Amino acid sequence: MAGHSKWAKVKHFKGALDAKKGKLFSKLAREIMIAARQGGGDPEMNPRLRMVLLKCRSANMPKENIERAIAKATGSAESGNYEEITYEIYAPHGVALLVPVSTDNRNRTAAEIRSLVTRNGGSMATTGAVSHLFQRKGQIIVARENAQEDTLMEIALEAGAEDFRADEQGYEIITEPSKFEAVHRALEQRGIKCEVAEVTELPITTVPLRDPEAIAAVNRLIEALEDHDDVKEVYSNAEFLN
């Protein structure tokens, strides 16, 4: 995600959908297979699979792609043995990145990620050096035209949200990961459309960047990482202010 702004996040996600839909569907299919292999193919009994399917729905992933990935993971066909790793990275200008990947070849992926980071002016961090700068939270973003503030806040807080924030563009709801699904279901039941709904890594503090060259340098590394087939997400504490 290029820059810590919830509305930039919405635009970035939608832009990525248009530009890289095929690659995104491939990544989501891999996430489905990992989740289904670990917890079974029934989303009602597999919370992790439900979370992945929520991302698939936001991306308008075709139903047949989803069903094929679940069948591959739960059937007799070999679907790969993926390992999940999170890399901690320093981007240029003091920006911290958390980069979870799923890979069937740890050594190959590690070498490729290290090369991307080095070529784009970053450096690999030691374990724990970056992760303590983020907190895992549920995040739901609703555009202002999709809900009345008082009604939305009441629904969210009654369902277990821990924070509710409003600005001129809309609303942000923050939850503990364990409460995310209950809050999201409550909004769905009231027909409220969400621009973003996910359990994510939110920065505890951000690194403000105003200089266009600095912003471009950080974005180059983020985009190079996002383009790697094994990378699931790129979490950043950059805040772009220009």
mmCIF file of C-alpha atoms in Angstrom, residues 98-200:
data_model
loop_
_atom_site.group_PDB
_atom_site.id
_atom_site.type_symbol
_atom_site.label_atom_id
_atom_site.label_comp_id
_atom_site.label_asym_id
_atom_site.label_seq_id
_atom_site.Cartn_x
_atom_site.Cartn_y
_atom_site.Cartn_z
ATOM 1 C CA LEU A 98 6.225 -5.264 6.591
ATOM 2 C CA VAL A 99 6.003 -7.695 3.687
ATOM 3 C CA PRO A 100 4.227 -11.055 4.183
ATOM 4 C CA VAL A 101 4.845 -13.627 1.454
ATOM 5 C CA SER A 102 3.777 -17.173 0.668
ATOM 6 C CA THR A 103 6.388 -19.252 -1.103
ATOM 7 C CA ASP A 104 7.138 -22.818 -2.131
ATOM 8 C CA ASN A 105 10.871 -22.028 -2.202
ATOM 9 C CA ARG A 106 12.139 -19.972 0.745
ATOM 10 C CA ASN A 107 15.674 -19.549 -0.600
ATOM 11 C CA ARG A 108 14.544 -18.355 -4.026
ATOM 12 C CA THR A 109 12.058 -15.874 -2.602
ATOM 13 C CA ALA A 110 14.529 -14.540 -0.030
ATOM 14 C CA ALA A 111 17.142 -13.908 -2.723
ATOM 15 C CA GLU A 112 14.636 -12.210 -5.031
ATOM 16 C CA ILE A 113 13.197 -9.986 -2.284
ATOM 17 C CA ARG A 114 16.684 -8.992 -1.103
ATOM 18 C CA SER A 115 17.654 -8.099 -4.676
ATOM 19 C CA LEU A 116 14.521 -5.977 -5.178
ATOM 20 C CA VAL A 117 15.111 -4.148 -1.918
ATOM 21 C CA THR A 118 18.773 -3.446 -2.633
ATOM 22 C CA ARG A 119 18.135 -2.273 -6.193
ATOM 23 C CA ASN A 120 15.499 0.175 -4.969
ATOM 24 C CA GLY A 121 17.510 1.802 -2.193
ATOM 25 C CA GLY A 122 16.242 -0.172 0.793
ATOM 26 C CA SER A 123 17.765 -2.655 3.207
ATOM 27 C CA MET A 124 16.621 -5.796 4.990
ATOM 28 C CA ALA A 125 15.896 -5.346 8.698
ATOM 29 C CA THR A 126 16.434 -7.809 11.514
ATOM 30 C CA THR A 127 13.467 -9.692 12.961
ATOM 31 C CA GLY A 128 11.452 -7.410 15.237
ATOM 32 C CA ALA A 129 13.078 -4.188 14.051
ATOM 33 C CA VAL A 130 10.022 -3.181 12.010
ATOM 34 C CA SER A 131 7.129 -5.295 13.292
ATOM 35 C CA HIS A 132 6.903 -3.404 16.597
ATOM 36 C CA LEU A 133 6.030 -0.256 14.610
ATOM 37 C CA PHE A 134 2.717 -1.799 13.470
ATOM 38 C CA GLN A 135 -0.362 -3.175 15.197
ATOM 39 C CA ARG A 136 -2.738 -5.767 13.786
ATOM 40 C CA LYS A 137 -6.256 -4.359 13.580
ATOM 41 C CA GLY A 138 -9.483 -4.764 11.678
ATOM 42 C CA GLN A 139 -10.116 -1.776 9.409
ATOM 43 C CA ILE A 140 -13.366 -0.925 7.646
ATOM 44 C CA ILE A 141 -13.681 2.161 5.437
ATOM 45 C CA VAL A 142 -17.069 3.499 4.361
ATOM 46 C CA ALA A 143 -17.570 6.389 1.934
ATOM 47 C CA ARG A 144 -19.658 9.251 3.291
ATOM 48 C CA GLU A 145 -22.425 8.764 0.710
ATOM 49 C CA ASN A 146 -22.938 5.150 1.816
ATOM 50 C CA ALA A 147 -24.025 5.790 5.418
ATOM 51 C CA GLN A 148 -25.259 8.324 7.929
ATOM 52 C CA GLU A 149 -22.564 9.047 10.513
ATOM 53 C CA ASP A 150 -24.664 8.577 13.658
ATOM 54 C CA THR A 151 -26.269 5.369 12.407
ATOM 55 C CA LEU A 152 -22.969 3.889 11.251
ATOM 56 C CA MET A 153 -21.218 4.735 14.502
ATOM 57 C CA GLU A 154 -24.009 3.162 16.555
ATOM 58 C CA ILE A 155 -23.997 -0.051 14.512
ATOM 59 C CA ALA A 156 -20.203 -0.343 14.633
ATOM 60 C CA LEU A 157 -19.779 0.328 18.344
ATOM 61 C CA GLU A 158 -22.662 -1.939 19.333
ATOM 62 C CA ALA A 159 -21.087 -4.743 17.275
ATOM 63 C CA GLY A 160 -17.761 -4.362 19.107
ATOM 64 C CA ALA A 161 -15.681 -1.759 17.238
ATOM 65 C CA GLU A 162 -13.021 -0.050 19.346
ATOM 66 C CA ASP A 163 -12.793 3.229 17.414
ATOM 67 C CA PHE A 164 -14.782 5.256 14.905
ATOM 68 C CA ARG A 165 -13.315 8.161 12.925
ATOM 69 C CA ALA A 166 -14.980 10.553 10.494
ATOM 70 C CA ASP A 167 -13.588 13.017 7.973
ATOM 71 C CA GLU A 168 -14.891 14.875 4.938
ATOM 72 C CA GLN A 169 -14.661 11.800 2.690
ATOM 73 C CA GLY A 170 -16.164 9.219 4.979
ATOM 74 C CA TYR A 171 -15.640 6.943 7.943
ATOM 75 C CA GLU A 172 -13.026 4.572 9.337
ATOM 76 C CA ILE A 173 -13.912 1.818 11.803
ATOM 77 C CA ILE A 174 -11.143 0.118 13.780
ATOM 78 C CA THR A 175 -11.598 -3.213 15.565
ATOM 79 C CA GLU A 176 -9.589 -5.816 17.363
ATOM 80 C CA PRO A 177 -8.945 -8.678 14.903
ATOM 81 C CA SER A 178 -11.240 -10.957 16.902
ATOM 82 C CA LYS A 179 -14.115 -8.454 16.576
ATOM 83 C CA PHE A 180 -13.669 -7.631 12.887
ATOM 84 C CA GLU A 181 -16.009 -10.260 11.512
ATOM 85 C CA ALA A 182 -18.866 -9.379 13.878
ATOM 86 C CA VAL A 183 -18.615 -5.690 13.012
ATOM 87 C CA HIS A 184 -18.407 -6.343 9.281
ATOM 88 C CA ARG A 185 -21.391 -8.711 9.380
ATOM 89 C CA ALA A 186 -23.403 -6.085 11.257
ATOM 90 C CA LEU A 187 -22.737 -3.550 8.493
ATOM 91 C CA GLU A 188 -23.549 -6.092 5.767
ATOM 92 C CA GLN A 189 -26.853 -6.924 7.410
ATOM 93 C CA ARG A 190 -27.791 -3.239 7.238
ATOM 94 C CA GLY A 191 -26.820 -3.049 3.563
ATOM 95 C CA ILE A 192 -23.864 -0.720 4.133
ATOM 96 C CA LYS A 193 -21.225 -0.917 1.403
ATOM 97 C CA CYS A 194 -17.586 -0.916 2.520
ATOM 98 C CA GLU A 195 -14.764 0.468 0.382
ATOM 99 C CA VAL A 196 -12.180 -1.546 2.334
ATOM 100 C CA ALA A 197 -12.783 -4.281 4.914
ATOM 101 C CA GLU A 198 -9.818 -6.307 6.153
ATOM 102 C CA VAL A 199 -7.605 -7.280 9.040
ATOM 103 C CA THR A 200 -4.419 -5.373 8.372
#
